[in-house]
Coordinates of C-alpha atoms in Angstrom, one line a residue:
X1 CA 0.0 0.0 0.0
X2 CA 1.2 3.1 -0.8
X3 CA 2.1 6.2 1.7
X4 CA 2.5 9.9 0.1
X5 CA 5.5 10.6 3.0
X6 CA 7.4 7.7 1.9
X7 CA 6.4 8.5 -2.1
X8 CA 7.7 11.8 -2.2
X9 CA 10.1 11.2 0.8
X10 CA 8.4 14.5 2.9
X11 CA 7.1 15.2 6.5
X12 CA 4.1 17.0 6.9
X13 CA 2.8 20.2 9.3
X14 CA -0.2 18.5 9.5
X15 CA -2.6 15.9 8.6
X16 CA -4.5 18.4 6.3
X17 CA -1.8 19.4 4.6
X18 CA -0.6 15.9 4.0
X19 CA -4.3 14.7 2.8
X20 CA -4.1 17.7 0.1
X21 CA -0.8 16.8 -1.6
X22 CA -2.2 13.0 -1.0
X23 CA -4.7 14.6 -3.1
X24 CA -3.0 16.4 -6.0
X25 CA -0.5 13.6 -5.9
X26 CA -3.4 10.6 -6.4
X27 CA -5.1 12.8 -9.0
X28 CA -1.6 13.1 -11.1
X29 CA -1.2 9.2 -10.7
X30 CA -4.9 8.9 -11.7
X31 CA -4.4 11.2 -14.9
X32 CA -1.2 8.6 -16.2
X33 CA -3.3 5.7 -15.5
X34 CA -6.5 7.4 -17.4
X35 CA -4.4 8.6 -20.6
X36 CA -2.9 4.9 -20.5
X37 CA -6.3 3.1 -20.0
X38 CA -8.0 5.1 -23.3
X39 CA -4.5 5.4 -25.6
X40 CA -6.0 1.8 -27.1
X41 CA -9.3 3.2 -27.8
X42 CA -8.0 6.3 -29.6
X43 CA -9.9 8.5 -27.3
X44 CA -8.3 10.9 -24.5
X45 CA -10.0 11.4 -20.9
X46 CA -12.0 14.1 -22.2
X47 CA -13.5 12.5 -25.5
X48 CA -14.6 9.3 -23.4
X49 CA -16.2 12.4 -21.0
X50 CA -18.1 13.8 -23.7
X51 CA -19.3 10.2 -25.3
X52 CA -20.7 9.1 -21.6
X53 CA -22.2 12.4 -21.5
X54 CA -24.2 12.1 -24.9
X55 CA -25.1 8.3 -23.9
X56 CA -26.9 9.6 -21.3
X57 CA -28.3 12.6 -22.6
X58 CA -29.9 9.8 -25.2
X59 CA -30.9 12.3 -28.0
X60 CA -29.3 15.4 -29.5
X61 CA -28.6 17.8 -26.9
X62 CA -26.6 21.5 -27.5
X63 CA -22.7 21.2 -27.4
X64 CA -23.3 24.1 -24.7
X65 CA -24.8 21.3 -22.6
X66 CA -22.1 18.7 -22.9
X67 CA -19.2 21.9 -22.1
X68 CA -21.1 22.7 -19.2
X69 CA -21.3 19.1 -18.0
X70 CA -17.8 17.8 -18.6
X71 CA -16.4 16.6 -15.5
X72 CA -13.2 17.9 -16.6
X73 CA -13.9 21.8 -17.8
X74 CA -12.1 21.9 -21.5
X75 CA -11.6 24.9 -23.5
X76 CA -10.6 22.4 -26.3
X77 CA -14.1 21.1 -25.8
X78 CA -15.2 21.8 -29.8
X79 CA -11.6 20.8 -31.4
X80 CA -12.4 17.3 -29.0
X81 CA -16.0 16.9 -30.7
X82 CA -14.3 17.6 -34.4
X83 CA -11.9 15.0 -33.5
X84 CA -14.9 12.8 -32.3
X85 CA -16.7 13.4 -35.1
X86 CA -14.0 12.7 -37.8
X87 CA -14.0 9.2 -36.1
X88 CA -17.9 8.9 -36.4
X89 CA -18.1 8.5 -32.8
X90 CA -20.4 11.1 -32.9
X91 CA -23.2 13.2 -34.7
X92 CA -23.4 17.1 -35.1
X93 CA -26.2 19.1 -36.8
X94 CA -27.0 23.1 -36.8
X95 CA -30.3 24.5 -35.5
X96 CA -32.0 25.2 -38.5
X97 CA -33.6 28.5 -36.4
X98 CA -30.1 29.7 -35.2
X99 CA -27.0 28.5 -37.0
X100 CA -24.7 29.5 -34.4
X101 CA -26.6 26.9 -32.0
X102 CA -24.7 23.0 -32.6
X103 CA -26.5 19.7 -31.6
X104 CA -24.6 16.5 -31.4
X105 CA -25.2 13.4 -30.4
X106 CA -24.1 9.8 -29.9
X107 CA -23.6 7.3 -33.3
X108 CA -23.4 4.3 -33.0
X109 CA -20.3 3.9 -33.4
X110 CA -20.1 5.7 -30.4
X111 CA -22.4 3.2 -28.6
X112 CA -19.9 0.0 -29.8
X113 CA -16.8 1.9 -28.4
X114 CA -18.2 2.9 -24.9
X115 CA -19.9 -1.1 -25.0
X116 CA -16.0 -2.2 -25.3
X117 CA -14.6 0.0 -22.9
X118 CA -17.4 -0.5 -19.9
X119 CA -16.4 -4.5 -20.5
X120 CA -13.0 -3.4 -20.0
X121 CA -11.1 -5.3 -16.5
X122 CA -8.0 -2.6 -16.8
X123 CA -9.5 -0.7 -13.8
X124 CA -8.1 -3.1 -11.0
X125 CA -6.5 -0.6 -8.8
X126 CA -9.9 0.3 -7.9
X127 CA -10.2 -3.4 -6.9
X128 CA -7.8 -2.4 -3.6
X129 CA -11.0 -0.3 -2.1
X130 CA -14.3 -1.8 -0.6
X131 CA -17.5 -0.2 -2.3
X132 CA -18.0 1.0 1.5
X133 CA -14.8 3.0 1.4
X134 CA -15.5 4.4 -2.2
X135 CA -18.6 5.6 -0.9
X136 CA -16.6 7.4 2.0
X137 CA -13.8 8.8 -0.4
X138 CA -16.4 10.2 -2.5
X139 CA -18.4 11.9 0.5
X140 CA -15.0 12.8 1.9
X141 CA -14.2 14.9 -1.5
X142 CA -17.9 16.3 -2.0
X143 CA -17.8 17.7 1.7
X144 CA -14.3 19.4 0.3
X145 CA -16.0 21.0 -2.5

């Protein structure tokens, strides 16, 4: 198991300070493990944010919409829906009332790819925590916020 003094060979003020760099350190580790987990797929992070988004969403819904619910803010968020759509992962359409208003949604393509990854059994790290204590991380982190 790991242990953030021994990681990064530090000492801690206090126990606050040392759960925020366990923080920012975990979340680092966590973005190397993500980038390797998708590189397969051809997607990054943020393109497999934006397909779960518009599987949920179910129908064509407003790029606004998927920007403002990406979990990870992007101000690439348009250049990673061109990119999405050039690999007809996705679907994008003008408002015929107000062309500067863009719709996408999920192909089906799309659909196969987030099938394939949600089978996927590269996650086991996660394996190391109960569901109990992923429930208490995540309340842990949304009392944070």
């Amino acid at each position: 198991m790991g242990d953030i003094s021994k990681d990064i060979n530090s000492k801690f003020k206090s126990s606050k300070l040392k759960a925020l760099i366990n923080i920012k350190y975990t979340s680092n580790w966590l973005n190397s493990r993500e980038n390797d987990f998708f590189k397969p797929y051809g997607i990054s992070p943020q393109q497999y944010n934006i397909l779960r988004i518009l599987r949920g969403a179910k129908d064509k819904i407003k790029v606004q919409l998927v920007k403002d619910r990406m979990v990870e803010r992007a101000p690439n968020a348009t250049r990673l829906m061109d990119k999405l759509c050039d690999k007809n992962l996705i679907e994008r359409e003008r408002c015929e009332q107000d062309r500067r208003v863009v719709y996408v949604k999920i192909a089906k393509e799309g659909l196969l790819l987030l099938s394939r990854i949600d089978k996927s059994e590269n996650l086991k790290f996660l394996e190391k925590i109960t569901k109990e204590e992923a429930e208490i991380l995540s309340d842990i982190l949304d009392k944070i916020r």
